[in-house]
Short mmCIF file of C-alpha atoms in Angstrom, two decimals:
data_model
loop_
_atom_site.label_atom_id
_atom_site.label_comp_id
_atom_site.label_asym_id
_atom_site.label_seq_id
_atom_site.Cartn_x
_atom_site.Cartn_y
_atom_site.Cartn_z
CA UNK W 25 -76.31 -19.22 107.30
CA UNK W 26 -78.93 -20.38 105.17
CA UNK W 27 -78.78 -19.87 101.39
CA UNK W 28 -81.99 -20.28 98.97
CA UNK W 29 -81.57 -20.33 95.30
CA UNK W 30 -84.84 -20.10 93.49
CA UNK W 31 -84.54 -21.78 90.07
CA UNK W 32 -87.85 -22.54 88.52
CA UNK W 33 -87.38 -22.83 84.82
CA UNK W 34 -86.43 -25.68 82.44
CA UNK W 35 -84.20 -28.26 83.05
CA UNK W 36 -81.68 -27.73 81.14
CA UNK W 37 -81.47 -24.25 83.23
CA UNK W 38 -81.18 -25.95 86.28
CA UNK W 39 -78.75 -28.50 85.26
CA UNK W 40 -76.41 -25.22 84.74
CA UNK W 41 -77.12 -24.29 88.57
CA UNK W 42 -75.20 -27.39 89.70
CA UNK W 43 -71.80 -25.90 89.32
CA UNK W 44 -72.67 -22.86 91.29
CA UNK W 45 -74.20 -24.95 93.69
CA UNK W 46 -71.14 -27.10 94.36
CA UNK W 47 -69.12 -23.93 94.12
CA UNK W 48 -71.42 -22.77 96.98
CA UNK W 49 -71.40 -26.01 99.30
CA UNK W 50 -66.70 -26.22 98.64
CA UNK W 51 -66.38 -21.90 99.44
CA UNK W 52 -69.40 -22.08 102.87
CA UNK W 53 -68.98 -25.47 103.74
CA UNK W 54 -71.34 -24.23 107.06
CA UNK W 55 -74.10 -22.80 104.89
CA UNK W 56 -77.71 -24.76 104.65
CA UNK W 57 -78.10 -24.44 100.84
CA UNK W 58 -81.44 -24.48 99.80
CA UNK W 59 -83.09 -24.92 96.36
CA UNK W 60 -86.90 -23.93 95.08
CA UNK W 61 -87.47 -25.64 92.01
CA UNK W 62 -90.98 -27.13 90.91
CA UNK W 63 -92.94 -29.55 90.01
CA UNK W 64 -91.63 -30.08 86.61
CA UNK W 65 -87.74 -30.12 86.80
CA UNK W 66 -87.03 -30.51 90.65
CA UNK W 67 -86.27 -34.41 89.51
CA UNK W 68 -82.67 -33.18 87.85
CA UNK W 69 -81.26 -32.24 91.20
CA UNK W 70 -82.81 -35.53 93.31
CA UNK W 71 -79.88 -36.92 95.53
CA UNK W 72 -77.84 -34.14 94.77
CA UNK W 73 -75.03 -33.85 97.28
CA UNK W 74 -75.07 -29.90 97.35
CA UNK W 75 -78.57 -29.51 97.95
CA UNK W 76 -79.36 -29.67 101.92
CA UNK W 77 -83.22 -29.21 101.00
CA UNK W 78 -84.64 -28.82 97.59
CA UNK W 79 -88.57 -27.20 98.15
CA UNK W 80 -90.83 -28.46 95.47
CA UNK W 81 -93.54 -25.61 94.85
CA UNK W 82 -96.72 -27.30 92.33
CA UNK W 83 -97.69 -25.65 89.15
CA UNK W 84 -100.56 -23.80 89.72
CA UNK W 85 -101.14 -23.16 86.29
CA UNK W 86 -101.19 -26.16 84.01
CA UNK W 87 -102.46 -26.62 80.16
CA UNK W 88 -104.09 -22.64 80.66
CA UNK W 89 -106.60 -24.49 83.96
CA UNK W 90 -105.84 -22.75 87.17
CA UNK W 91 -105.39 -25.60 89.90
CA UNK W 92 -106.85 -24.59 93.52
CA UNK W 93 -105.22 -27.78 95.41
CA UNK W 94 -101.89 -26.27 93.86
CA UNK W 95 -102.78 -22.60 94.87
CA UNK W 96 -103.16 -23.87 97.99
CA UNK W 97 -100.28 -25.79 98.34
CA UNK W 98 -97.72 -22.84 97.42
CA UNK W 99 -99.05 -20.51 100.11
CA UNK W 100 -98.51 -23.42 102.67
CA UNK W 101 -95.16 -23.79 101.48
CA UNK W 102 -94.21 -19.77 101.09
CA UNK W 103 -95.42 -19.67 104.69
CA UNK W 104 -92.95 -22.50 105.60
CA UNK W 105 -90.50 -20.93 103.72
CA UNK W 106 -90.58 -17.93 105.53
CA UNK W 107 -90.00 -19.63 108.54
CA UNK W 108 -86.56 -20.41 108.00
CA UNK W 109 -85.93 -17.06 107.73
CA UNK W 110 -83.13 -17.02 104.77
CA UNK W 111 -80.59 -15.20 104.84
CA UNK W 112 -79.73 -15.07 101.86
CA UNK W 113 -82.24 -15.89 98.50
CA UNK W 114 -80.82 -15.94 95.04
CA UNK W 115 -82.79 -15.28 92.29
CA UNK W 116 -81.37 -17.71 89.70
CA UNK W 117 -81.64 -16.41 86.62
CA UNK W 118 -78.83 -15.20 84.17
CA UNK W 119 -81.32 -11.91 83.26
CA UNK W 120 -84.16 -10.23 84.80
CA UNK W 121 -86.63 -12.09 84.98
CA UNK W 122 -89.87 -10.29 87.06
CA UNK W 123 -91.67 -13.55 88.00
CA UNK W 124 -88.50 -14.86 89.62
CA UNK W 125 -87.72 -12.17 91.31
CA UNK W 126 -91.43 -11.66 92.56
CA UNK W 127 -91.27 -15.00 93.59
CA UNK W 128 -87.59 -14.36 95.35
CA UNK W 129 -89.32 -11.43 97.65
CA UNK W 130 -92.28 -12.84 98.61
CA UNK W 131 -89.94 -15.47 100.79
CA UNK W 132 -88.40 -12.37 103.00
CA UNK W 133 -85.17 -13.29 103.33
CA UNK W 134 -83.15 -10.58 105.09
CA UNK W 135 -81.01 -10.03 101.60
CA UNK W 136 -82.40 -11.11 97.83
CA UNK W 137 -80.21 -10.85 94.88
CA UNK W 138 -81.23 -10.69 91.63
CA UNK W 139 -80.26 -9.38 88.03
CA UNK W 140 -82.21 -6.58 86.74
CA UNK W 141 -82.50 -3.78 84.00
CA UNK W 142 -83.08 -1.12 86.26
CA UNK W 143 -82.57 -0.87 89.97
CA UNK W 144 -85.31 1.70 90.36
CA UNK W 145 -87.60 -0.86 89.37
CA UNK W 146 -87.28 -3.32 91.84
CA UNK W 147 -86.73 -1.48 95.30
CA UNK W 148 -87.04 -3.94 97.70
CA UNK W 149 -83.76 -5.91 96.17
CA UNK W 150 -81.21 -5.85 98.73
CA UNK W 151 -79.08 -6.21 95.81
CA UNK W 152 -80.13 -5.51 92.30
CA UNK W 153 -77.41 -6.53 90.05
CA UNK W 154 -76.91 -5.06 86.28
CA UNK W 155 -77.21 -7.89 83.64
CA UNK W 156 -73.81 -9.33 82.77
CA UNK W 157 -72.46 -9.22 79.23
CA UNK W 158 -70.47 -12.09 77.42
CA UNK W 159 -70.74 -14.81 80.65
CA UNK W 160 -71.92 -18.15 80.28
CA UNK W 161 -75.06 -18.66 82.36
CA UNK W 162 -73.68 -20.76 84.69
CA UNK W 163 -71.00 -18.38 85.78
CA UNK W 164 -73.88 -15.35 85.59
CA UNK W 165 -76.10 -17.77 88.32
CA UNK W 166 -72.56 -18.12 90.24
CA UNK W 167 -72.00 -14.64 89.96
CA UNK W 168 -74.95 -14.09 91.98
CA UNK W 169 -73.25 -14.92 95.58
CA UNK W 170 -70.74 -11.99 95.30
CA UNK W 171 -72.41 -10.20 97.53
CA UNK W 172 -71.96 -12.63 100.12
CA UNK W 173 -68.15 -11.41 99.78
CA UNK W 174 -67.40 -14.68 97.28
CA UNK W 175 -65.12 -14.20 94.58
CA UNK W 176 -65.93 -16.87 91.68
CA UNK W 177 -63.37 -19.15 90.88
CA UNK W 178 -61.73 -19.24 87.40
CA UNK W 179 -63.25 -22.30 86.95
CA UNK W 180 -66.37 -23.85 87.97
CA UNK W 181 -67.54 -27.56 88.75
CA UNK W 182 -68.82 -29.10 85.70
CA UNK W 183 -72.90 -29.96 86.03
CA UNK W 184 -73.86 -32.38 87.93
CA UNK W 185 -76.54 -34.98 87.13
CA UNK W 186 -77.05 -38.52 88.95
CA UNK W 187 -78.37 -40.99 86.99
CA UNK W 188 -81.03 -43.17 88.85
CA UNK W 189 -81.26 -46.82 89.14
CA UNK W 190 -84.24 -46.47 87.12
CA UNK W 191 -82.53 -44.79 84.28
CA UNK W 192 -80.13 -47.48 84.51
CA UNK W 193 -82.44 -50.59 84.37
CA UNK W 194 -84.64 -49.10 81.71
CA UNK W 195 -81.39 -48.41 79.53
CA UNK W 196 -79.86 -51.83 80.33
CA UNK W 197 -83.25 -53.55 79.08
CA UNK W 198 -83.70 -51.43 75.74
CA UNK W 199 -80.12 -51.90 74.61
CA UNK W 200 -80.09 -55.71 75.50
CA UNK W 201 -83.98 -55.72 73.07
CA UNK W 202 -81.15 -54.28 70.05
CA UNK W 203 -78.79 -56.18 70.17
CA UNK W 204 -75.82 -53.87 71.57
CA UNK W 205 -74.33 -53.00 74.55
CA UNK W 206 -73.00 -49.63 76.74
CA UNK W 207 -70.88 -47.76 74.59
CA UNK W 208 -71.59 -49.27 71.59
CA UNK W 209 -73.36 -46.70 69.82
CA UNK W 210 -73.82 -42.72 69.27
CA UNK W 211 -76.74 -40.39 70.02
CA UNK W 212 -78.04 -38.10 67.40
CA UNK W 213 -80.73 -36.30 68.57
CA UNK W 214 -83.29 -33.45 67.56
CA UNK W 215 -85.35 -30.90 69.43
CA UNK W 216 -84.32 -27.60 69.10
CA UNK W 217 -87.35 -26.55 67.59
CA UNK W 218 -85.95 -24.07 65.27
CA UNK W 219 -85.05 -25.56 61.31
CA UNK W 220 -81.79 -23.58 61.36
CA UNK W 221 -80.48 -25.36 64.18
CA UNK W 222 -81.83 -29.04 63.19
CA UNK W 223 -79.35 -31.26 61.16
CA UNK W 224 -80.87 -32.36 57.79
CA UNK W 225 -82.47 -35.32 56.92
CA UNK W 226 -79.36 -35.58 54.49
CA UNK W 227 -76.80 -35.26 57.41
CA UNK W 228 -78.19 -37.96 59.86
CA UNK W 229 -77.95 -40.19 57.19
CA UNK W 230 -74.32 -39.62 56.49
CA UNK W 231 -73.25 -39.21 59.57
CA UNK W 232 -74.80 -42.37 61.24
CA UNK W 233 -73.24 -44.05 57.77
CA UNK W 234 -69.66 -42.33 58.80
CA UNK W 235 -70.23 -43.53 62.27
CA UNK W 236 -70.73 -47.25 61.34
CA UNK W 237 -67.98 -47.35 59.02
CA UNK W 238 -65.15 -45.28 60.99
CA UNK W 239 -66.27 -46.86 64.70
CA UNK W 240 -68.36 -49.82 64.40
CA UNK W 241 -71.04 -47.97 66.23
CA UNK W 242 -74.63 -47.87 65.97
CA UNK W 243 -76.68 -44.24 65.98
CA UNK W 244 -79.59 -43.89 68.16
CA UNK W 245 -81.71 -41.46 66.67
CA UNK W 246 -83.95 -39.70 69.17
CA UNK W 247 -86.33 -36.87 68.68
CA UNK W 248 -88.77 -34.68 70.58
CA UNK W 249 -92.42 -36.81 70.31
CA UNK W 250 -95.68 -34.97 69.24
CA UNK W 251 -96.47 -32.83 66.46
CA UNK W 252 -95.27 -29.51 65.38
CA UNK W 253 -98.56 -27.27 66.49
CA UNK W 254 -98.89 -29.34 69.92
CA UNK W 255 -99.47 -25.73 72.05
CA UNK W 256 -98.03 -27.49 75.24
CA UNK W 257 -94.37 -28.32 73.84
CA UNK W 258 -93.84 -28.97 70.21
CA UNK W 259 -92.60 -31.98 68.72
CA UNK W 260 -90.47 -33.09 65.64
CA UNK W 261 -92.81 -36.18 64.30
CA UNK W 262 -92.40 -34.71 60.78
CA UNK W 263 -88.98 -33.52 61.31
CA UNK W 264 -87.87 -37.49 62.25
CA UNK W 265 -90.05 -38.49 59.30
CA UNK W 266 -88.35 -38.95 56.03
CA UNK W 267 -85.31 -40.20 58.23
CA UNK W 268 -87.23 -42.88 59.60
CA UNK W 269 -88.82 -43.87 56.13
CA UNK W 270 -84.92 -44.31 54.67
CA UNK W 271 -85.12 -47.00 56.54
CA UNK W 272 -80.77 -46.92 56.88
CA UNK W 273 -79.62 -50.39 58.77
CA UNK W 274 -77.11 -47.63 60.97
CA UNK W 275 -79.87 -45.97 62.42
CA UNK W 276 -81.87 -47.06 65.46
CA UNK W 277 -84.75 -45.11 66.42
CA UNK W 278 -86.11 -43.75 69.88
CA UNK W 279 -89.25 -41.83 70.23
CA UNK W 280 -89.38 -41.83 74.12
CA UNK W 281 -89.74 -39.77 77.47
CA UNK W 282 -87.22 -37.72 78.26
CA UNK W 283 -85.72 -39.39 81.40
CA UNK W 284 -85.58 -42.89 79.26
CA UNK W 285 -83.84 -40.45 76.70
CA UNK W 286 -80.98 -38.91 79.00
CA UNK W 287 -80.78 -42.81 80.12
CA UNK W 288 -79.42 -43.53 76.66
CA UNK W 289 -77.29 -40.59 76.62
CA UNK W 290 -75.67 -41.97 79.62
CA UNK W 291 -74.68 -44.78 78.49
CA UNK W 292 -73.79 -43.83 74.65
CA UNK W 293 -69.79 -43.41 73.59
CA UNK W 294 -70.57 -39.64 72.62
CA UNK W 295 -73.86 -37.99 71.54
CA UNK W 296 -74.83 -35.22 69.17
CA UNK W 297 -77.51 -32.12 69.51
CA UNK W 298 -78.90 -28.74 68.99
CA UNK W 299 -78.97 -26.02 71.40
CA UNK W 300 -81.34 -27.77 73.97
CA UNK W 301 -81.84 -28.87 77.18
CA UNK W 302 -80.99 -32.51 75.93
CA UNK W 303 -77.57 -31.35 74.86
CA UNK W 304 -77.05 -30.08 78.60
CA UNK W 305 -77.21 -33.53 79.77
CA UNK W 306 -75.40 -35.14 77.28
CA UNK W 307 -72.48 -32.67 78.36
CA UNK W 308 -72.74 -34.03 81.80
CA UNK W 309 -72.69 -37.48 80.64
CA UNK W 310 -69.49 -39.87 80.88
CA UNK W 311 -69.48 -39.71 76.71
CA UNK W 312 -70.07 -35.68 76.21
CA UNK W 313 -71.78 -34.24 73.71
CA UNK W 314 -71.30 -31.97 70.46
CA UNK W 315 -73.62 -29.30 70.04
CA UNK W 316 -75.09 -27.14 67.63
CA UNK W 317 -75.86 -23.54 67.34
CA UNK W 318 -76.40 -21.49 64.40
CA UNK W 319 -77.09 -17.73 63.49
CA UNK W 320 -76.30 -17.02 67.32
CA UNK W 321 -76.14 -13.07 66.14
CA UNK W 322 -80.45 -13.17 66.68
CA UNK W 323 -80.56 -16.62 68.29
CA UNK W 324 -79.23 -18.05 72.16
CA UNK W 325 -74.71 -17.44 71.59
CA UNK W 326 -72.73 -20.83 72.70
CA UNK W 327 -70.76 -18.16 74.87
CA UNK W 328 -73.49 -17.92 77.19
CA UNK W 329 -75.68 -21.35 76.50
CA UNK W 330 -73.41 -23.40 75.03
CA UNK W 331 -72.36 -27.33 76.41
CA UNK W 332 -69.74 -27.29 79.34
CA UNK W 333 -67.92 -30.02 81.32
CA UNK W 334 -64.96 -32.26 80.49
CA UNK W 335 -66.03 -33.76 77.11
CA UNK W 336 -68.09 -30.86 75.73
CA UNK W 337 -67.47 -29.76 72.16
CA UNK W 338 -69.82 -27.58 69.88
CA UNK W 339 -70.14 -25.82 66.47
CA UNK W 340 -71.51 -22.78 65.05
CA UNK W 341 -72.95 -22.17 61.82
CA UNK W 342 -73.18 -19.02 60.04
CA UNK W 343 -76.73 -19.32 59.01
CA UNK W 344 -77.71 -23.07 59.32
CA UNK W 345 -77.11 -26.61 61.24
CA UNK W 346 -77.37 -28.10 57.80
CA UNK W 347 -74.71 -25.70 56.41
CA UNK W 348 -72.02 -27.38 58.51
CA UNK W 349 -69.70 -29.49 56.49
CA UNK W 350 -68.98 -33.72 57.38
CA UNK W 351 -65.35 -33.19 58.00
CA UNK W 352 -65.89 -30.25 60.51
CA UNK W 353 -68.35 -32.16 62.34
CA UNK W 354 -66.32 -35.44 62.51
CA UNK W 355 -63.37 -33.32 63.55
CA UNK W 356 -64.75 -32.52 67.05
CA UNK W 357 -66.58 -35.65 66.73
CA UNK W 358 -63.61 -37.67 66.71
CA UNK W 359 -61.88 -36.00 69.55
CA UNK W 360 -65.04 -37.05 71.62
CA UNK W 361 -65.36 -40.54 70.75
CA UNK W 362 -60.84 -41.38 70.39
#
């Protein structure tokens, strides 16, 4: 049997495939389990053990300029693709989503499954699924192999994400340039783009003060580079600002990639973040994360995006990140780094 799960989104979306996928690999040990991912996050699955082949379609699309090499490349690949004749092709996304699922038929697998709105609307699904209510997305993306007669498990595998030697090296260099070592400071991080969901200028500086005096332990304050209006991805320059210019001997600053970023994560005792892709990893770190989410009754709910594996902790906030009190957030901060 040969299983594809398309899963061409952002990282931290694919990240939450990994449980289902080692779900997949433990309950049909026989199947060839296949994953189309692209250009731009097929690197968070590399050398993992659940993945037989992982297909690696370019963007064809890129800054608004359409790229012919690209164009060409993905209908030499969909032609390979079809080859293998699938029996099965997931469409990996916790909603409808018509792209995916356009991009899920045009493989011709003898059976695609996909969430939709309405069935009518997508009649060559072999299996048009409604949308699921109150599920975490990476139970919805598991949920997406019942009709292969699997029952999902109670509970999942936590996400999986291997490190590379590269990550390690780079991480081993920049701590030894500061002065510190593995596990010797905290991550506080931005990038969720939205204010509400941002800590407060006011709040990294007390918590990376409550940090040094309660642990010993340095912060490493990280932030999405770039400006604000950058139409590509937007940045929090400003936002990092007037934290930067308080110039606190607690904080140590990293405005970086992202892979040198999860590279810290990996090796910090616990970390801190919004709702974002960065607090995904820092979940599926060794020191876990606690996230942030805040007026979840218009924005993304913790109960379907919120931080999962074995040292995951998160808070909400009614209206704002920067409503949340010190002794709240130390709370599940403590139980992370004790």
């Amino acid at each position: 049997m040969k299983i594809l799960i398309v899963k061409r989104d952002k990282l931290g979306d694919l990240l939450l495939t990994t449980p289902m996928l080692a779900w997949l690999k433990q309950a049909v040990p026989q199947a060839e389990l296949h994953v189309l991912a692209n250009d731009y996050n097929a690197w968070v699955i590399d050398g993992n053990p659940h993945a037989d082949k992982v297909w690696v379609l370019p963007r064809v699309r890129h800054a608004g300029k359409l790229r012919i090499g690209a164009a060409l490349q993905t209908a030499r690949m969909l032609w390979q693709m079809r080859r293998e004749k699938f029996d099965w092709v997931l469409v990996g996304n916790g909603e409808e989503s018509p792209r995916a699922i356009e991009r899920g038929l045009s493989v011709r697998g003898a059976h695609t499954v996909s969430y939709c709105k309405q069935a009518k609307d997508w009649p060559r699904l072999t299996h048009a699924l409604p949308q699921p209510q109150d599920m975490h997305e990476s139970r919805r993306l598991a949920n997406l192999a019942t009709p292969l007669g699997l029952q999902v498990p109670a509970e999942l595998p936590a996400p999986l994400y291997l490190l590379p030697q590269s990550g390690r090296d780079f991480a081993t260099s920049w701590l030894a340039q500061q002065g510190f070592s593995a596990g010797g400071y905290v991550v506080l991080g931005l990038g969720a783009r939205r204010a509400k969901k941002q800590p407060s200028t006011a709040q990294v500086l007390e918590w990376s003060e409550q940090i040094a005096q309660r642990w010993g332990l340095k912060t490493v304050f990280m932030w999405t580079p770039g400006a604000s209006d950058n139409p590509l991805y937007p940045g929090d320059d400003e936002v990092a600002e007037p934290v930067l210019a308080a110039n606190s001997p607690n904080i140590v600053p990293f405005r970086g990639p992202l892979k040198e970023a999860i590279a810290l994560v990996w090796h910090a005792r616990a970390s801190l973040f919004p709702d974002s892709g960065l607090m995904h990893f820092a979940a599926a770190s060794p020191g876990g994360v606690l996230g942030f989410f805040a007026e979840t009754d218009i924005s993304p709910s913790p109960s379907q995006w919120g931080p999962i594996g074995p040292k995951a902790q998160y808070l909400e906030a009614e209206k704002s990140v920067a409503d949340l009190s010190t002794d709240a957030v130390f709370a599940k901060l403590t139980q992370l780094i004790e």
